[in-house]
CSV table of C-alpha atoms in Angstrom, one decimal:
chain,number,residue,atom,x,y,z
H,6,UNK,CA,85.0,-5.0,87.1
H,7,UNK,CA,82.0,-3.1,88.2
H,8,UNK,CA,81.7,-0.9,91.2
H,9,UNK,CA,80.1,-2.0,94.5
H,10,UNK,CA,78.0,0.4,96.5
H,11,UNK,CA,79.4,-1.1,99.7
H,12,UNK,CA,82.8,0.2,98.7
H,13,UNK,CA,81.7,3.9,98.6
H,14,UNK,CA,84.4,6.0,100.2
H,15,UNK,CA,86.9,3.2,100.2
H,16,UNK,CA,90.7,3.4,100.2
H,17,UNK,CA,92.1,1.1,97.4
H,18,UNK,CA,95.7,-0.1,98.0
H,19,UNK,CA,97.5,-1.2,94.8
H,20,UNK,CA,100.6,-3.3,95.0
H,21,UNK,CA,102.1,-6.6,96.2
H,22,UNK,CA,101.1,-9.4,98.4
H,23,UNK,CA,103.2,-12.4,99.5
H,24,UNK,CA,103.6,-15.0,102.2
H,25,UNK,CA,106.1,-14.0,105.0
H,26,UNK,CA,107.9,-16.9,106.7
H,27,UNK,CA,108.8,-15.2,109.9
H,28,UNK,CA,111.4,-16.7,112.2
H,29,UNK,CA,112.1,-15.2,115.6
H,30,UNK,CA,115.6,-15.7,117.0
H,31,UNK,CA,117.0,-14.6,120.4
H,32,UNK,CA,119.7,-12.6,118.8
H,33,UNK,CA,121.5,-12.1,115.5
H,34,UNK,CA,124.9,-13.3,114.3
H,35,UNK,CA,127.4,-10.5,115.2
H,36,UNK,CA,127.8,-9.1,111.6
H,37,UNK,CA,124.0,-8.6,111.4
H,38,UNK,CA,123.5,-7.1,114.9
H,39,UNK,CA,122.3,-3.7,113.9
H,40,UNK,CA,119.0,-2.0,114.3
H,41,UNK,CA,117.1,-1.6,111.1
H,42,UNK,CA,116.1,-3.7,108.2
H,43,UNK,CA,118.0,-5.2,105.3
H,44,UNK,CA,116.1,-6.3,102.2
H,45,UNK,CA,117.9,-8.6,99.8
H,46,UNK,CA,116.2,-9.3,96.4
H,47,UNK,CA,116.6,-12.4,94.4
H,48,UNK,CA,120.0,-11.4,92.9
H,49,UNK,CA,121.7,-10.3,96.1
H,50,UNK,CA,121.3,-13.1,98.6
H,51,UNK,CA,124.6,-15.0,98.3
H,52,UNK,CA,126.4,-12.8,100.8
H,53,UNK,CA,123.6,-13.1,103.3
H,54,UNK,CA,123.4,-16.9,102.9
H,55,UNK,CA,127.2,-17.2,103.3
H,56,UNK,CA,127.2,-15.2,106.5
H,57,UNK,CA,124.2,-17.3,107.7
H,58,UNK,CA,126.0,-20.6,107.1
H,59,UNK,CA,129.3,-19.4,108.6
H,60,UNK,CA,127.5,-18.6,111.8
H,61,UNK,CA,125.4,-21.7,111.7
H,62,UNK,CA,127.2,-24.7,110.0
H,63,UNK,CA,124.8,-27.2,111.7
H,64,UNK,CA,121.5,-25.6,110.8
H,65,UNK,CA,118.4,-27.9,110.8
H,66,UNK,CA,114.7,-27.7,110.4
H,67,UNK,CA,111.7,-29.9,111.0
H,68,UNK,CA,111.6,-31.0,107.4
H,69,UNK,CA,115.1,-30.7,106.0
H,70,UNK,CA,118.8,-30.8,106.8
H,71,UNK,CA,120.9,-28.0,105.3
H,72,UNK,CA,124.2,-29.0,103.9
H,73,UNK,CA,127.1,-26.7,102.9
H,74,UNK,CA,126.4,-27.2,99.2
H,75,UNK,CA,124.2,-24.1,99.5
H,76,UNK,CA,127.3,-22.0,99.2
H,77,UNK,CA,128.0,-23.3,95.7
H,78,UNK,CA,124.5,-22.5,94.4
H,79,UNK,CA,124.0,-20.0,91.7
H,80,UNK,CA,121.4,-17.9,93.5
H,81,UNK,CA,120.9,-15.3,90.8
H,82,UNK,CA,117.5,-16.8,90.1
H,83,UNK,CA,116.8,-17.8,93.8
H,84,UNK,CA,113.4,-19.0,94.7
H,85,UNK,CA,112.6,-21.0,97.9
H,86,UNK,CA,111.6,-24.4,96.4
H,87,UNK,CA,114.5,-24.4,93.9
H,88,UNK,CA,117.0,-23.2,96.6
H,89,UNK,CA,115.9,-26.0,98.9
H,90,UNK,CA,116.1,-28.7,96.3
H,91,UNK,CA,119.4,-27.5,94.9
H,92,UNK,CA,121.1,-27.2,98.3
H,93,UNK,CA,120.8,-30.9,99.0
H,94,UNK,CA,118.0,-30.5,101.4
H,95,UNK,CA,116.5,-33.9,102.3
H,96,UNK,CA,112.7,-34.0,102.6
H,97,UNK,CA,111.4,-35.8,105.7
H,98,UNK,CA,107.7,-35.7,105.1
H,99,UNK,CA,105.5,-33.2,103.3
H,100,UNK,CA,106.6,-29.6,102.8
H,101,UNK,CA,104.1,-26.8,102.1
H,102,UNK,CA,105.5,-23.9,100.1
H,103,UNK,CA,108.8,-24.0,101.8
H,104,UNK,CA,107.3,-23.6,105.2
H,105,UNK,CA,110.2,-24.2,107.5
H,106,UNK,CA,110.3,-24.3,111.3
H,107,UNK,CA,113.9,-23.5,112.2
H,108,UNK,CA,115.6,-25.4,115.1
H,109,UNK,CA,119.2,-24.5,115.7
H,110,UNK,CA,121.6,-27.4,116.7
H,111,UNK,CA,124.6,-26.8,118.9
H,112,UNK,CA,127.8,-26.7,116.9
H,113,UNK,CA,130.1,-29.4,118.4
H,114,UNK,CA,133.2,-28.1,116.5
H,115,UNK,CA,134.1,-25.4,119.0
H,116,UNK,CA,132.5,-22.3,117.4
H,117,UNK,CA,130.0,-20.3,119.4
H,118,UNK,CA,126.5,-21.8,119.5
H,119,UNK,CA,124.3,-20.0,117.0
H,120,UNK,CA,121.2,-18.2,118.2
H,121,UNK,CA,118.2,-20.5,118.8
H,122,UNK,CA,115.0,-19.9,116.9
H,123,UNK,CA,112.2,-19.2,119.3
H,124,UNK,CA,109.2,-19.4,117.1
H,125,UNK,CA,108.0,-19.5,113.5
H,126,UNK,CA,104.9,-18.2,111.8
H,127,UNK,CA,103.2,-17.5,108.5
H,128,UNK,CA,101.8,-14.1,107.8
H,129,UNK,CA,100.5,-12.2,104.9
H,130,UNK,CA,103.1,-9.6,103.7
H,131,UNK,CA,103.6,-7.0,101.0
H,132,UNK,CA,103.4,-3.3,101.5
H,133,UNK,CA,100.1,-2.6,99.9
H,134,UNK,CA,98.6,-5.7,101.6
H,135,UNK,CA,99.8,-4.4,104.9
H,136,UNK,CA,98.5,-0.9,104.2
H,137,UNK,CA,95.0,-2.4,103.6
H,138,UNK,CA,95.2,-4.4,106.8
H,139,UNK,CA,95.9,-1.4,108.9
H,140,UNK,CA,93.2,0.6,107.2
H,141,UNK,CA,90.8,-2.2,107.8
H,142,UNK,CA,91.7,-2.3,111.5
H,143,UNK,CA,91.3,1.5,111.8
H,144,UNK,CA,87.7,1.2,110.5
H,145,UNK,CA,88.2,2.3,106.9
H,146,UNK,CA,86.6,0.6,103.9
H,147,UNK,CA,89.7,-1.0,102.6
H,148,UNK,CA,90.3,-2.8,99.3
H,149,UNK,CA,93.3,-4.5,97.8
H,150,UNK,CA,94.2,-4.6,94.1
H,151,UNK,CA,97.1,-6.7,93.0
H,152,UNK,CA,98.0,-10.0,91.5
H,153,UNK,CA,97.6,-13.3,93.5
H,154,UNK,CA,99.0,-16.6,92.4
H,155,UNK,CA,96.4,-19.4,91.9
H,156,UNK,CA,98.5,-21.6,94.2
H,157,UNK,CA,97.6,-23.4,97.4
H,158,UNK,CA,98.6,-20.2,99.3
H,159,UNK,CA,95.7,-18.3,97.7
H,160,UNK,CA,93.2,-19.5,100.2
H,161,UNK,CA,95.4,-18.5,103.1
H,162,UNK,CA,95.9,-15.0,101.7
H,163,UNK,CA,92.3,-14.3,100.8
H,164,UNK,CA,91.0,-15.6,104.2
H,165,UNK,CA,93.6,-13.4,106.0
H,166,UNK,CA,92.5,-10.4,104.0
H,167,UNK,CA,88.9,-11.1,104.9
H,168,UNK,CA,89.8,-11.4,108.6
H,169,UNK,CA,90.8,-7.8,108.6
H,170,UNK,CA,87.8,-6.6,106.5
H,171,UNK,CA,89.8,-6.0,103.3
H,172,UNK,CA,87.8,-6.4,100.1
H,173,UNK,CA,89.7,-8.4,97.5
H,174,UNK,CA,87.1,-8.7,94.7
H,175,UNK,CA,89.3,-6.6,92.4
H,176,UNK,CA,92.4,-8.8,92.9
H,177,UNK,CA,93.7,-10.5,89.7
H,178,UNK,CA,94.3,-14.2,90.1
H,179,UNK,CA,97.1,-15.5,87.9
H,180,UNK,CA,97.0,-19.2,86.9
H,181,UNK,CA,100.2,-21.3,86.7
H,182,UNK,CA,102.2,-19.0,89.0
H,183,UNK,CA,103.9,-19.5,92.3
H,184,UNK,CA,103.1,-17.3,95.3
H,185,UNK,CA,105.9,-14.9,96.2
H,186,UNK,CA,107.5,-15.5,99.6
H,187,UNK,CA,109.8,-13.7,102.0
H,188,UNK,CA,112.0,-15.5,104.5
H,189,UNK,CA,112.3,-13.2,107.5
H,190,UNK,CA,114.7,-13.5,110.4
H,191,UNK,CA,113.9,-11.4,113.4
H,192,UNK,CA,116.1,-10.7,116.3
H,193,UNK,CA,114.4,-10.5,119.7
H,194,UNK,CA,117.5,-8.7,121.1
H,195,UNK,CA,117.0,-5.5,119.1
H,196,UNK,CA,114.0,-6.2,116.8
H,197,UNK,CA,116.2,-5.9,113.7
H,198,UNK,CA,115.4,-8.1,110.7
H,199,UNK,CA,116.8,-9.5,107.5
H,200,UNK,CA,114.4,-10.3,104.6
H,201,UNK,CA,115.1,-12.5,101.6
H,202,UNK,CA,112.4,-12.1,99.0
H,203,UNK,CA,111.6,-14.5,96.2
H,204,UNK,CA,109.1,-13.9,93.3
H,205,UNK,CA,109.7,-16.6,90.7
H,206,UNK,CA,107.0,-15.9,88.2
H,207,UNK,CA,104.0,-13.9,89.5
H,208,UNK,CA,103.5,-10.9,87.1
H,209,UNK,CA,102.9,-7.4,88.2
H,210,UNK,CA,99.5,-5.7,87.9
H,211,UNK,CA,99.0,-4.3,84.3
H,212,UNK,CA,97.4,-1.1,83.1
H,213,UNK,CA,94.8,-3.3,81.4
H,214,UNK,CA,94.0,-4.9,84.7
H,215,UNK,CA,93.6,-1.4,86.2
H,216,UNK,CA,91.3,-0.2,83.4
H,217,UNK,CA,88.8,-2.9,84.3
H,218,UNK,CA,88.3,-1.4,87.8
H,219,UNK,CA,85.4,1.0,88.3
H,220,UNK,CA,87.0,3.9,90.2
H,221,UNK,CA,83.8,5.5,91.2
H,222,UNK,CA,83.5,4.0,94.7
H,223,UNK,CA,87.0,5.0,95.8
H,224,UNK,CA,87.9,8.1,97.9
H,225,UNK,CA,91.6,7.4,97.9
H,226,UNK,CA,93.9,5.2,95.8
H,227,UNK,CA,97.4,4.4,97.3
H,228,UNK,CA,100.1,3.0,95.0
H,229,UNK,CA,103.1,1.0,96.2
H,230,UNK,CA,106.1,2.3,94.4
H,231,UNK,CA,106.9,-0.6,92.0
H,232,UNK,CA,106.3,-1.5,88.3
H,233,UNK,CA,107.0,2.2,87.6
H,234,UNK,CA,105.9,2.6,84.0
H,235,UNK,CA,102.5,0.9,84.7
H,236,UNK,CA,101.9,2.7,88.0
H,237,UNK,CA,102.5,6.0,86.2
H,238,UNK,CA,99.8,5.2,83.7
H,239,UNK,CA,97.5,4.1,86.4
H,240,UNK,CA,97.9,7.4,88.3
H,241,UNK,CA,97.3,9.2,84.9
H,242,UNK,CA,94.0,7.2,84.6
H,243,UNK,CA,92.9,8.4,88.0
H,244,UNK,CA,93.7,12.0,87.1
H,245,UNK,CA,91.7,11.6,83.9
H,246,UNK,CA,88.8,10.1,85.9
H,247,UNK,CA,88.9,13.2,88.2
H,248,UNK,CA,88.4,15.6,85.3
H,249,UNK,CA,85.0,17.2,85.4
H,250,UNK,CA,84.3,16.1,89.0
H,251,UNK,CA,83.8,18.5,91.8
H,252,UNK,CA,86.6,18.8,94.4
H,253,UNK,CA,84.6,16.7,96.9
H,254,UNK,CA,84.4,13.9,94.4
H,255,UNK,CA,88.0,13.7,93.5
H,256,UNK,CA,90.0,10.6,94.1
H,257,UNK,CA,93.2,11.4,96.0
H,258,UNK,CA,96.2,9.5,94.9
H,259,UNK,CA,99.3,8.7,97.0
H,260,UNK,CA,102.5,6.8,96.2
H,261,UNK,CA,105.1,5.2,98.4
H,262,UNK,CA,108.7,5.8,97.4
H,263,UNK,CA,110.5,3.3,99.5
H,264,UNK,CA,113.2,1.2,97.8
H,265,UNK,CA,116.6,2.5,96.8
H,266,UNK,CA,115.8,2.5,93.1
H,267,UNK,CA,116.4,5.5,90.9
H,268,UNK,CA,113.4,4.8,88.6
H,269,UNK,CA,111.0,5.5,91.5
H,270,UNK,CA,111.7,9.3,91.2
H,271,UNK,CA,109.5,9.3,88.1
H,272,UNK,CA,106.5,8.7,90.3
H,273,UNK,CA,107.1,11.7,92.6
H,274,UNK,CA,105.5,14.4,90.3
H,275,UNK,CA,102.4,12.4,89.7
H,276,UNK,CA,100.6,11.8,93.0
H,277,UNK,CA,98.8,14.1,95.4
H,278,UNK,CA,100.6,12.6,98.4
H,279,UNK,CA,104.1,11.2,98.3
H,280,UNK,CA,105.5,9.1,101.1
H,281,UNK,CA,109.4,9.1,101.0
H,282,UNK,CA,111.2,6.5,103.1
H,283,UNK,CA,114.4,7.1,105.0
H,284,UNK,CA,116.1,4.4,103.0
H,285,UNK,CA,115.2,6.2,99.7
H,286,UNK,CA,116.4,9.5,101.2
H,287,UNK,CA,119.8,7.9,102.2
H,288,UNK,CA,120.1,6.4,98.7
H,289,UNK,CA,119.7,9.9,97.2
H,290,UNK,CA,122.2,11.3,99.7
H,291,UNK,CA,119.7,13.3,101.8
H,292,UNK,CA,120.9,13.4,105.4
H,293,UNK,CA,117.7,14.7,107.2
H,294,UNK,CA,114.0,15.0,107.0
H,295,UNK,CA,114.3,18.7,106.3
H,296,UNK,CA,116.6,18.1,103.3
H,297,UNK,CA,114.4,15.3,102.0
H,298,UNK,CA,111.3,17.4,102.1
H,299,UNK,CA,113.0,20.3,100.3
H,300,UNK,CA,114.4,18.1,97.6
H,301,UNK,CA,111.3,16.1,97.0
H,302,UNK,CA,108.8,18.9,97.0
H,303,UNK,CA,110.9,20.7,94.4
H,304,UNK,CA,109.9,18.0,91.9
H,305,UNK,CA,106.5,17.0,93.3
H,306,UNK,CA,103.2,18.1,91.9
H,307,UNK,CA,102.4,21.7,92.8
H,308,UNK,CA,100.6,21.7,96.1
H,309,UNK,CA,101.3,18.0,96.8
H,310,UNK,CA,101.8,16.7,100.3
H,311,UNK,CA,105.2,15.1,100.9
H,312,UNK,CA,105.6,12.9,104.0
H,313,UNK,CA,108.9,11.7,105.3
H,314,UNK,CA,108.9,9.1,108.2
H,315,UNK,CA,112.3,8.8,109.9
H,316,UNK,CA,112.0,5.9,112.3
H,317,UNK,CA,112.7,6.7,115.9
H,318,UNK,CA,113.1,10.4,115.0
H,319,UNK,CA,109.4,10.7,114.1
H,320,UNK,CA,108.1,12.2,110.8
H,321,UNK,CA,108.0,15.5,109.0
H,322,UNK,CA,105.7,16.6,106.2
H,323,UNK,CA,104.9,19.6,104.0
H,324,UNK,CA,102.1,20.7,101.7
H,325,UNK,CA,103.5,22.5,98.6
H,326,UNK,CA,105.7,25.4,99.6
H,327,UNK,CA,104.1,25.7,103.1
H,328,UNK,CA,106.2,25.5,106.3
H,329,UNK,CA,107.0,21.9,107.2
H,330,UNK,CA,105.4,20.2,110.2
H,331,UNK,CA,106.9,17.6,112.4
H,332,UNK,CA,105.9,14.9,114.9
H,333,UNK,CA,108.0,13.1,117.4
H,334,UNK,CA,108.0,9.3,117.5
H,335,UNK,CA,105.9,7.4,120.0
H,336,UNK,CA,108.1,4.4,120.9
H,337,UNK,CA,106.7,1.6,122.9
H,338,UNK,CA,108.2,0.4,126.2
H,339,UNK,CA,109.8,-2.5,124.3
H,340,UNK,CA,110.2,-2.8,120.5
H,341,UNK,CA,109.4,-6.4,119.6
H,342,UNK,CA,108.3,-6.5,115.9
H,343,UNK,CA,109.3,-3.9,113.3
H,344,UNK,CA,107.8,-5.8,110.4
H,345,UNK,CA,105.3,-3.5,108.7
H,346,UNK,CA,106.0,-0.5,110.8
H,347,UNK,CA,106.5,1.8,107.8
H,348,UNK,CA,103.3,0.4,106.1
H,349,UNK,CA,101.5,1.1,109.4
H,350,UNK,CA,102.6,4.7,109.5
H,351,UNK,CA,101.6,5.3,105.8
H,352,UNK,CA,98.2,3.7,106.3
H,353,UNK,CA,97.4,5.5,109.5
H,354,UNK,CA,98.5,8.8,108.0
H,355,UNK,CA,96.3,8.2,104.9
H,356,UNK,CA,93.4,7.3,107.2
H,357,UNK,CA,93.7,10.6,109.1
H,358,UNK,CA,94.1,12.7,105.9
H,359,UNK,CA,91.1,11.0,104.3
H,360,UNK,CA,89.1,12.0,107.4
H,361,UNK,CA,90.1,15.6,107.0
H,362,UNK,CA,92.6,15.9,109.7
H,363,UNK,CA,95.3,18.6,109.6
H,364,UNK,CA,98.6,17.5,108.2
H,365,UNK,CA,100.4,17.7,111.5
H,366,UNK,CA,97.7,15.7,113.2
H,367,UNK,CA,97.8,13.1,110.5
H,368,UNK,CA,101.5,12.4,110.8
H,369,UNK,CA,101.3,12.4,114.6
H,370,UNK,CA,98.5,9.8,114.3
H,371,UNK,CA,100.7,7.8,111.9
H,372,UNK,CA,103.5,7.9,114.4
H,373,UNK,CA,101.3,6.8,117.3
H,374,UNK,CA,99.8,3.9,115.5
H,375,UNK,CA,103.2,2.8,114.1
H,376,UNK,CA,104.7,3.1,117.6
H,377,UNK,CA,102.0,0.8,118.9
H,378,UNK,CA,102.6,-1.6,116.1
H,379,UNK,CA,106.3,-2.2,116.8
H,380,UNK,CA,105.4,-2.9,120.4
H,381,UNK,CA,103.3,-6.0,119.5
H,382,UNK,CA,103.8,-9.1,117.4
H,383,UNK,CA,101.8,-9.1,114.2
H,384,UNK,CA,98.6,-7.3,113.5
H,385,UNK,CA,96.0,-8.9,115.8
H,386,UNK,CA,97.1,-7.1,119.0
H,387,UNK,CA,96.4,-3.8,117.3
H,388,UNK,CA,92.7,-4.9,117.1
H,389,UNK,CA,92.6,-5.1,120.9
H,390,UNK,CA,94.3,-1.6,121.3
H,391,UNK,CA,91.7,-0.1,118.9
H,392,UNK,CA,88.8,-1.7,120.6
H,393,UNK,CA,90.1,-0.4,123.9
H,394,UNK,CA,90.1,3.1,122.4
H,395,UNK,CA,93.9,3.5,122.8
H,396,UNK,CA,94.4,4.6,119.2
H,397,UNK,CA,91.5,6.9,118.4
H,398,UNK,CA,91.9,9.6,115.8
H,399,UNK,CA,91.6,12.9,117.5
H,400,UNK,CA,92.9,16.5,117.6
H,401,UNK,CA,96.5,15.4,117.8
H,402,UNK,CA,97.9,18.9,118.2
H,403,UNK,CA,95.6,19.7,121.2
H,404,UNK,CA,96.6,16.5,123.0
H,405,UNK,CA,100.3,16.5,122.2
H,406,UNK,CA,102.7,16.6,125.2
């Protein structure tokens, strides 16, 4: 893949894209009523499904009727179409990629009525995909590199990328694969969410795919923390590319360490900027931002920036052995949609750092944009806030209150 002059100075986001099937409910079943997010992968959904059915034995949708056989399924290889078929779901008309509009029926057997579903929507998901969306909204030249299934969802995904100005010319289209999907249940009561993700057969981006990309146009390449062995080799290729270049020509690399997976630690020493999530910190037994920064910078590349967002407590960061800096959170009046909040913070912080902002200003900008994001539904309202000048990158330290 050859370079494009129009991409000069771009930020390339490398990782995953999927379709999110988002369902907004008025409140959660009691056992799930907690603030935060729970991500269940293909092999850990049975408990979630069982709780779901116990709370809602008479669950219905526009297209299907869910029967209790779902509890007897072997969900170790869960994917949405197979799950629906195996559960005894009765099709009533066409179904497009498991797109389900949930309508809750009142339980006539005396148990409390389950929470009604208020709305349903499709949206493009995936960490790197979200990063590129936010960068595009902020005005960066953003590009996405990852695999996309050659399925009927491909058009939706590519058109949605284009809507936010994200270049997808480098994306690798995989024939004969199904598009990954996430079934998301959001609670309006406290903005918490549960996510069940399915990826049946879409392969990860390979090192060979990455070697076909002309790196010359890119100022920054951000890697989603996944597919560890390949991502490590990709970062090494960027470092090799940087050899012999002047400092102003270097491509900065960043990596997100988000999931509670021990193998992700191998990526920490490789990147120039390391984003470490609160979930990963908890998995490692770190109890605070300060402890997380101290532990991570001990194994990070010398002089690397380590950034640790901590939800409603804001974010902290350090550069090498320098004194850590901190930003408070900027919560909205009402939290309505936390999907993509972490991706928003990471992207906005990258945007600020790439524009030469100080580290403390950069994480404060990340906190401001992420705070704005959780106060609106989806991405489109952010466009309006940006046009109104509500989220301009500025001297954050000078304007902090």
